[in-house]
CSV table of C-alpha atoms and ligand atoms in Angstrom, one decimal:
chain,number,residue,atom,x,y,z
A,1,UNK,CA,0.0,0.0,0.0
A,2,UNK,CA,1.3,3.5,-0.8
A,3,UNK,CA,0.0,6.9,0.1
A,4,UNK,CA,-1.9,7.2,-3.2
A,5,UNK,CA,-4.1,4.3,-2.0
A,6,UNK,CA,-5.2,6.1,1.1
A,7,UNK,CA,-5.0,9.8,0.2
A,8,UNK,CA,-8.1,10.7,2.3
A,9,UNK,CA,-6.6,9.1,5.5
A,10,UNK,CA,-3.4,11.2,5.4
A,11,UNK,CA,-3.1,14.9,6.0
A,12,UNK,CA,0.5,15.0,4.9
A,13,UNK,CA,3.1,12.6,3.5
A,14,UNK,CA,6.4,13.1,5.4
A,15,UNK,CA,8.7,10.5,3.8
A,16,UNK,CA,8.2,8.4,0.7
A,17,UNK,CA,9.4,4.9,0.1
A,18,UNK,CA,12.3,6.3,-1.9
A,19,UNK,CA,13.3,8.6,1.0
A,20,UNK,CA,13.4,5.6,3.3
A,21,UNK,CA,15.4,3.5,0.9
A,22,UNK,CA,18.0,6.2,0.4
A,23,UNK,CA,18.4,6.8,4.2
A,24,UNK,CA,18.6,3.1,4.9
A,25,UNK,CA,21.3,2.6,2.3
A,26,UNK,CA,23.3,5.4,4.1
A,27,UNK,CA,22.8,3.8,7.5
A,28,UNK,CA,23.6,0.4,6.1
A,29,UNK,CA,26.9,1.6,4.8
A,30,UNK,CA,27.8,3.0,8.3
A,31,UNK,CA,26.8,-0.3,9.9
A,32,UNK,CA,29.0,-2.2,7.4
A,33,UNK,CA,32.0,0.0,8.4
A,34,UNK,CA,31.3,0.0,12.1
A,35,UNK,CA,30.7,-3.8,12.4
A,36,UNK,CA,33.1,-5.2,9.9
A,37,UNK,CA,34.4,-8.6,11.1
A,38,UNK,CA,32.1,-8.4,14.2
A,39,UNK,CA,29.1,-10.5,13.1
A,40,UNK,CA,26.6,-8.3,14.9
A,41,UNK,CA,23.3,-9.6,16.3
A,42,UNK,CA,20.4,-7.4,15.2
A,43,UNK,CA,17.7,-7.4,17.8
A,44,UNK,CA,14.2,-6.4,16.4
A,45,UNK,CA,11.4,-5.3,18.7
A,46,UNK,CA,8.1,-6.7,17.5
A,47,UNK,CA,5.9,-5.7,15.8
A,48,UNK,CA,6.7,-2.4,14.3
A,49,UNK,CA,10.4,-3.1,13.6
A,50,UNK,CA,9.7,-5.9,11.1
A,51,UNK,CA,9.9,-3.5,8.1
A,52,UNK,CA,13.1,-1.7,9.1
A,53,UNK,CA,14.8,-4.9,10.2
A,54,UNK,CA,14.0,-6.6,6.9
A,55,UNK,CA,15.2,-3.6,4.8
A,56,UNK,CA,18.2,-2.5,6.8
A,57,UNK,CA,19.6,-6.1,7.1
A,58,UNK,CA,19.4,-6.5,3.3
A,59,UNK,CA,21.4,-3.4,2.7
A,60,UNK,CA,24.3,-4.9,4.6
A,61,UNK,CA,27.3,-6.6,3.0
A,62,UNK,CA,28.6,-8.0,6.2
A,63,UNK,CA,27.4,-11.1,8.0
A,64,UNK,CA,24.9,-10.6,10.7
A,65,UNK,CA,22.4,-12.6,12.8
A,66,UNK,CA,18.9,-11.6,13.8
A,67,UNK,CA,16.7,-12.2,16.8
A,68,UNK,CA,13.4,-10.8,18.1
A,69,UNK,CA,11.8,-9.7,21.3
A,70,UNK,CA,8.1,-9.0,21.9
A,71,UNK,CA,7.3,-6.7,24.8
A,72,UNK,CA,4.3,-5.1,26.2
A,73,UNK,CA,4.1,-1.8,27.9
A,74,UNK,CA,1.9,-1.5,31.0
A,75,UNK,CA,0.2,1.8,30.9
A,76,UNK,CA,-2.8,3.9,30.2
A,77,UNK,CA,-4.2,3.8,26.6
A,78,UNK,CA,-1.5,4.3,24.0
A,79,UNK,CA,1.0,6.0,26.3
A,80,UNK,CA,4.2,4.2,27.3
A,81,UNK,CA,4.6,3.8,31.0
A,82,UNK,CA,8.2,2.6,30.9
A,83,UNK,CA,7.1,-0.6,32.8
A,84,UNK,CA,7.7,-3.3,30.3
A,85,UNK,CA,6.8,-7.0,30.3
A,86,UNK,CA,8.7,-9.4,28.1
A,87,UNK,CA,6.2,-11.5,26.1
A,88,UNK,CA,8.9,-13.2,23.9
A,89,UNK,CA,12.5,-13.2,24.9
A,90,UNK,CA,15.6,-13.6,22.7
A,91,UNK,CA,16.8,-17.1,21.7
A,92,UNK,CA,20.4,-15.9,21.5
A,93,UNK,CA,22.9,-15.6,24.4
A,94,UNK,CA,24.2,-12.0,24.3
A,95,UNK,CA,27.4,-12.7,26.2
A,96,UNK,CA,30.3,-11.3,24.2
A,97,UNK,CA,28.1,-10.4,21.2
A,98,UNK,CA,27.9,-7.1,19.4
A,99,UNK,CA,24.2,-6.2,19.7
A,100,UNK,CA,22.4,-3.6,17.6
A,101,UNK,CA,18.8,-3.0,18.7
A,102,UNK,CA,16.6,-2.2,15.7
A,103,UNK,CA,13.5,-0.1,16.4
A,104,UNK,CA,10.8,1.5,14.3
A,105,UNK,CA,10.3,4.5,16.5
A,106,UNK,CA,11.4,6.2,19.7
A,107,UNK,CA,8.5,8.1,21.1
A,108,UNK,CA,8.8,8.8,24.8
A,109,UNK,CA,12.0,6.7,25.0
A,110,UNK,CA,10.7,4.8,28.0
A,111,UNK,CA,10.5,1.4,26.3
A,112,UNK,CA,14.1,1.6,25.2
A,113,UNK,CA,15.3,2.8,28.5
A,114,UNK,CA,14.0,-0.4,30.1
A,115,UNK,CA,15.1,-2.6,27.2
A,116,UNK,CA,18.7,-1.3,27.1
A,117,UNK,CA,19.1,-1.8,30.9
A,118,UNK,CA,17.7,-5.4,30.5
A,119,UNK,CA,20.0,-6.2,27.5
A,120,UNK,CA,23.1,-4.6,29.1
A,121,UNK,CA,22.7,-6.9,32.1
A,122,UNK,CA,23.4,-9.9,29.7
A,123,UNK,CA,27.0,-8.8,29.1
A,124,UNK,CA,27.1,-8.1,25.4
A,125,UNK,CA,30.5,-6.9,23.9
A,126,UNK,CA,28.7,-3.8,22.7
A,127,UNK,CA,25.1,-2.5,22.7
A,128,UNK,CA,23.8,0.2,20.3
A,129,UNK,CA,20.5,1.4,18.9
A,130,UNK,CA,19.3,2.0,15.3
A,131,UNK,CA,15.8,3.6,15.2
A,132,UNK,CA,14.1,4.5,11.9
A,133,UNK,CA,12.1,7.3,13.5
A,134,UNK,CA,12.3,9.5,16.6
A,135,UNK,CA,9.9,12.1,18.0
A,136,UNK,CA,12.2,14.6,19.7
A,137,UNK,CA,9.4,16.6,21.2
A,138,UNK,CA,7.8,13.6,22.8
A,139,UNK,CA,10.9,12.2,24.5
A,140,UNK,CA,10.8,11.8,28.3
A,141,UNK,CA,14.1,9.9,28.6
A,142,UNK,CA,17.5,10.5,27.2
A,143,UNK,CA,18.4,7.8,24.7
A,144,UNK,CA,21.8,7.4,23.2
A,145,UNK,CA,21.0,6.4,19.6
A,146,UNK,CA,23.8,5.5,17.3
A,147,UNK,CA,21.9,5.4,14.0
A,148,UNK,CA,18.7,7.4,13.3
A,149,UNK,CA,16.6,7.5,10.2
A,150,UNK,CA,14.4,10.6,10.5
A,151,UNK,CA,13.0,12.8,13.2
A,152,UNK,CA,9.2,13.2,13.2
A,153,UNK,CA,6.8,15.9,14.5
A,154,UNK,CA,4.9,15.0,17.6
A,155,UNK,CA,1.8,14.0,15.7
A,156,UNK,CA,0.0,10.7,14.9
A,157,UNK,CA,2.3,9.2,12.2
A,158,UNK,CA,1.6,6.0,10.4
A,159,UNK,CA,3.3,3.7,7.9
A,160,UNK,CA,6.5,1.7,7.5
A,161,UNK,CA,5.6,-0.4,10.6
A,162,UNK,CA,3.9,2.4,12.5
A,163,UNK,CA,0.2,1.5,13.1
A,164,UNK,CA,-3.1,3.1,14.1
A,165,UNK,CA,-5.3,0.3,15.7
A,166,UNK,CA,-3.3,-2.3,13.8
A,167,UNK,CA,-3.7,-0.5,10.4
A,168,UNK,CA,-1.3,1.1,8.0
A,169,UNK,CA,1.9,-0.9,9.0
A,170,UNK,CA,2.1,-2.0,5.4
A,171,UNK,CA,2.0,1.6,4.1
A,172,UNK,CA,5.3,2.0,2.2
A,173,UNK,CA,5.4,5.8,2.8
A,174,UNK,CA,5.1,7.6,6.2
A,175,UNK,CA,2.6,10.3,6.8
A,176,UNK,CA,0.5,12.1,9.4
A,177,UNK,CA,-2.9,10.5,10.0
A,178,UNK,CA,-5.8,12.7,9.2
A,179,UNK,CA,-7.8,13.6,12.4
A,180,UNK,CA,-11.1,12.3,11.0
A,181,UNK,CA,-9.7,8.8,11.1
A,182,UNK,CA,-9.2,8.8,14.9
A,183,UNK,CA,-11.6,11.4,16.2
B,1,PRP,C1,6.3,1.2,19.7
B,1,PRP,C2,7.7,1.1,19.1
B,1,PRP,C3,8.5,1.1,20.4
B,1,PRP,C4,7.7,1.9,21.4
B,1,PRP,C5,8.3,3.2,21.5
B,1,PRP,O1,5.8,-0.1,19.9
B,1,PRP,O2,7.9,-0.1,18.4
B,1,PRP,O3,8.7,-0.2,20.8
B,1,PRP,O4,6.3,2.0,20.8
B,1,PRP,O5,7.5,4.0,22.4
B,1,PRP,P1,8.2,4.8,23.6
B,1,PRP,O6,9.5,5.4,23.1
B,1,PRP,O7,7.1,5.8,23.9
B,1,PRP,O8,8.4,3.8,24.7
B,1,PRP,P2,4.3,-0.4,20.3
B,1,PRP,O9,4.1,-0.5,21.8
B,1,PRP,O10,3.4,0.7,19.7
B,1,PRP,O11,4.1,-1.8,19.6
B,1,PRP,P3,4.2,-2.2,18.1
B,1,PRP,O12,5.7,-2.2,17.8
B,1,PRP,O13,3.6,-3.6,18.1
B,1,PRP,O14,3.5,-1.2,17.3
């Protein structure tokens, strides 16, 4: 699905499929350089990171492994609380591994604050973050992100893994959801 399929649902297209591909190729080249010979483990956080994990990993020319976590945030409505429950843990032992967490979005930053503490306690050789999107005006916690795709305005954004009520994850572009969809 692209933005032309749902023009009435979007008030603005922020990044197209081509913008995302170009940025991912740049980030992939940096990851290739930084992790040469290190066989990094890419850790995806379900569900939203599926798209960026699949696309970023395929830009790489180095060997890498992939694993997945599913987590659930306790909290009110759609707001992160920072209290996180692990629904599906990794299958891989992180001891001595170079770990790159791959996320679709950092919103408040509370989910990653918890996750990074949890993963750091498993003694990886290194632990870094790649996030496709970040909302600087929504952040409540300082997160040290090594690779960032794009910053977003603090509005309801959908596409490329980002959903509204389970919809729009398969939108290849990224845009601001029109208010009539959710009000
Ligand atoms: C999203 C995203 C991050 C988290 C970021 O996941 O994938 O994990 O929210 O929010 P925060 O920075 O405010 O903590 P979500 O809980 O929406 O689940 P999903 O990946 O299944 O969409």
